[in-house]
Short mmCIF file of C-alpha atoms in Angstrom, two decimals:
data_model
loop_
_atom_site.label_atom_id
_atom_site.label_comp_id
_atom_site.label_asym_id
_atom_site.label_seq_id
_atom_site.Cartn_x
_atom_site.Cartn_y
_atom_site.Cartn_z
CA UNK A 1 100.46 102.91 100.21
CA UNK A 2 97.78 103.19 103.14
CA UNK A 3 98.64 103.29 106.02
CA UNK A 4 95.32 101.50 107.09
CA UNK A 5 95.64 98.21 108.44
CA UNK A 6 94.78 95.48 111.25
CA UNK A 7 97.26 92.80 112.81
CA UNK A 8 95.21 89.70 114.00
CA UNK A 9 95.60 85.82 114.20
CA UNK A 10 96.38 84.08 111.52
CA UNK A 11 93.23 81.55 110.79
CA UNK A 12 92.73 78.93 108.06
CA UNK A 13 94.96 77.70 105.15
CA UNK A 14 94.32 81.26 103.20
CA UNK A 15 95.93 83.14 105.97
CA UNK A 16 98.95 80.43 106.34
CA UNK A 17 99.28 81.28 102.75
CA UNK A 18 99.54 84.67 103.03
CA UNK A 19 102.00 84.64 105.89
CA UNK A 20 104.03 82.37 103.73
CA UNK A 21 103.88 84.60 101.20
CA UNK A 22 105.69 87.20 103.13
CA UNK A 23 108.10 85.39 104.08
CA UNK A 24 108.96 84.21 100.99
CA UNK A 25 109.56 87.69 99.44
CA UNK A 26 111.42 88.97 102.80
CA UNK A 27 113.38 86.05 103.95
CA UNK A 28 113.86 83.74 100.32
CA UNK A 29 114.18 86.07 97.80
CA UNK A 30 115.64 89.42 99.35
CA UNK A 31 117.38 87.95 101.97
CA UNK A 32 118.44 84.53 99.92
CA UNK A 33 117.59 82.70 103.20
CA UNK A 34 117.27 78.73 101.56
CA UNK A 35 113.79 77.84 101.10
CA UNK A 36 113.92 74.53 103.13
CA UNK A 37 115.45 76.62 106.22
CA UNK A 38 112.55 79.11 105.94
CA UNK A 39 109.74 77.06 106.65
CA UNK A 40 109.91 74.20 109.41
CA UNK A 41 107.91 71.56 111.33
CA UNK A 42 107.12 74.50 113.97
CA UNK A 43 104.95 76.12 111.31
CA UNK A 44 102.39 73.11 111.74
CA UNK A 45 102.14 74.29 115.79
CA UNK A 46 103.30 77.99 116.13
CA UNK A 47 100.73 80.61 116.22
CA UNK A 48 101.15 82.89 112.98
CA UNK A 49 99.96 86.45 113.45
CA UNK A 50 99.46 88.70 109.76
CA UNK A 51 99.29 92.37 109.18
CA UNK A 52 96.83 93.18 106.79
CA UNK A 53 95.64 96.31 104.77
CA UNK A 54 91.73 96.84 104.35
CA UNK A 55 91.85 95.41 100.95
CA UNK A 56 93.10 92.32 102.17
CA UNK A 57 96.64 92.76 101.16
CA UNK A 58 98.84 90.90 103.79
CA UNK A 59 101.99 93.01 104.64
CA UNK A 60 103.63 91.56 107.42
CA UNK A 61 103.97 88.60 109.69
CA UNK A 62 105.32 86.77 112.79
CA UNK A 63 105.04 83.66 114.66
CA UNK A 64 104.89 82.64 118.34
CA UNK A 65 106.27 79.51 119.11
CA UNK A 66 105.14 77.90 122.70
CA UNK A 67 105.39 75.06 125.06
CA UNK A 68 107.51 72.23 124.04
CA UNK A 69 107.82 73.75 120.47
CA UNK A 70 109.87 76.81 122.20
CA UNK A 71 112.13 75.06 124.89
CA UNK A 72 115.17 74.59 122.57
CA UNK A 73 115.04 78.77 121.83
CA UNK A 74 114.16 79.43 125.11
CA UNK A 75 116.55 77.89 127.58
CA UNK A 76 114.35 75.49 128.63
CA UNK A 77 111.68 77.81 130.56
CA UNK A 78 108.59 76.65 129.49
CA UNK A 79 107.28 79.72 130.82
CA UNK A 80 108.85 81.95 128.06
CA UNK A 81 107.69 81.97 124.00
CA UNK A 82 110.08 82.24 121.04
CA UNK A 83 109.06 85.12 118.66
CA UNK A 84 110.28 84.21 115.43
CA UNK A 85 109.84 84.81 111.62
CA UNK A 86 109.40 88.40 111.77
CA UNK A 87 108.83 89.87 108.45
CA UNK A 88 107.38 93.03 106.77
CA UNK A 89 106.66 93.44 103.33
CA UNK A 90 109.09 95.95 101.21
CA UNK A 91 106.20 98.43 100.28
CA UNK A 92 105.03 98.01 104.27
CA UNK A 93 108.38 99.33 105.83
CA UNK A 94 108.58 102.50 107.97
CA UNK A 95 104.23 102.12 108.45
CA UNK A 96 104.65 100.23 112.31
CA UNK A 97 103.64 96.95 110.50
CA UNK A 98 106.68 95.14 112.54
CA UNK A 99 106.19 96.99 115.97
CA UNK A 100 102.56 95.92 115.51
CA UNK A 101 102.94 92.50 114.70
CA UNK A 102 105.72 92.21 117.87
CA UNK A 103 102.59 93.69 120.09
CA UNK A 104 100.35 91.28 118.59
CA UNK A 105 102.53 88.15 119.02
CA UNK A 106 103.13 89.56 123.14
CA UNK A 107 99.33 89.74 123.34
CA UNK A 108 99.41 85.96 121.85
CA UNK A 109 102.06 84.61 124.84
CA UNK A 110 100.04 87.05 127.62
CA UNK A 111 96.47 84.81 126.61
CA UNK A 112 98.57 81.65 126.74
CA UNK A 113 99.78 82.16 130.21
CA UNK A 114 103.69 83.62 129.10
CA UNK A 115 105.78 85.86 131.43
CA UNK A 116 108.18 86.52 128.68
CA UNK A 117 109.03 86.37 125.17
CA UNK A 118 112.76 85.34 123.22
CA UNK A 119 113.86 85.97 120.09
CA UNK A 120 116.78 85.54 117.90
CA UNK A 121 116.98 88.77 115.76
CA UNK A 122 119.62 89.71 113.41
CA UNK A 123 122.12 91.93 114.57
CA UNK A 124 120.83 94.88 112.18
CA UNK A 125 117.50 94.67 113.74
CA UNK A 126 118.72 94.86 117.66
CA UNK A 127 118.16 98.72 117.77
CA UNK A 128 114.50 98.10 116.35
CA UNK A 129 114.04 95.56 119.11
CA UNK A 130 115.52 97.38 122.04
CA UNK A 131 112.98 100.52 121.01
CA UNK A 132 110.16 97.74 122.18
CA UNK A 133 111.72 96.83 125.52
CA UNK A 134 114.03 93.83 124.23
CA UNK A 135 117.15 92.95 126.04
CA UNK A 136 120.09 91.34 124.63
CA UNK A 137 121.65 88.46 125.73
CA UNK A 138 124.49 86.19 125.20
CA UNK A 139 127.26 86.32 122.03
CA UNK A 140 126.96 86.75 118.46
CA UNK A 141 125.75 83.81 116.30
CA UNK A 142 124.91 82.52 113.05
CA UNK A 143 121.81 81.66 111.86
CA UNK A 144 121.14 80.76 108.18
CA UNK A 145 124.53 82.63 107.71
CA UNK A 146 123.28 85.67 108.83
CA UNK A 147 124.92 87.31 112.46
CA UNK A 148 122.21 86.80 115.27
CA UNK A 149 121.71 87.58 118.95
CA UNK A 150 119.00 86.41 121.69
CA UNK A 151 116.97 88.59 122.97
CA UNK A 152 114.12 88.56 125.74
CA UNK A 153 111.53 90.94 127.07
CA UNK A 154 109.55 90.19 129.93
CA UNK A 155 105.75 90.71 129.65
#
């Protein structure tokens, strides 16, 4: 695969699409994450960011949740975002599709006025997150019945 490609907003129903997409083959069908946990009311209001290749082929994406949407991930700092939905295609993996998309979603919170971003990752992905200036915090806990732990970097 090519290595070629550009992480930007997600804009219009085609892009939500494709974003869903991703999701779908990362967290519903390899992960077996329950299709009615996957996708939420925050979809509606989060800001989705998408990796994709030059032919249009989306390969990874993210969400930043915000303002009141974010205050029950965030501790109740309005001041912080909730990074959330992280995923990366299969055939995407190992090309810096997920540290871009992380970047992308920080540049996201810095134009809406964040001093931080949180995130609940899964506890095979901390070492991924630390390498991008995450911080863990707090114990161990489940989340669609997968092991989780919050993390926060400061922007």
């Amino acid at each position: 695969m090519s290595a070629a490609y550009r992480v930007r907003e997600a804009v219009g129903p085609a892009d939500r699409e494709a974003c869903f997409a991703v999701r779908r083959e990362v967290f519903v069908v390899e992960q077996g994450v329950p299709q009615e946990l996957e996708y939420d009311a925050y979809d509606e209001t989060a800001v989705h960011v998408l990796a994709v290749r030059e032919d249009g082929l989306p390969l990874g994406t993210g969400r930043l949740l915000f303002g009141a949407d974010a205050l029950g991930k965030t501790g109740a700092d309005d001041s912080v975002g909730s990074l959330g939905r992280l995923a990366v295609s299969e055939a995407a993996r190992g090309l810096g599709v997920g540290a871009a998309l992380v970047r992308g979603i920080e540049d996201v919170a810095r134009e809406r006025g964040l001093s931080a971003v949180d995130l609940h990752a899964q506890t095979h992905a901390l070492g991924f997150y630390e390498r991008l200036g995450y911080e863990a915090y707090g114990p161990e806990f489940p989340d669609a019945g997968m092991p989780h732990r919050a993390m926060r970097r400061s922007l």
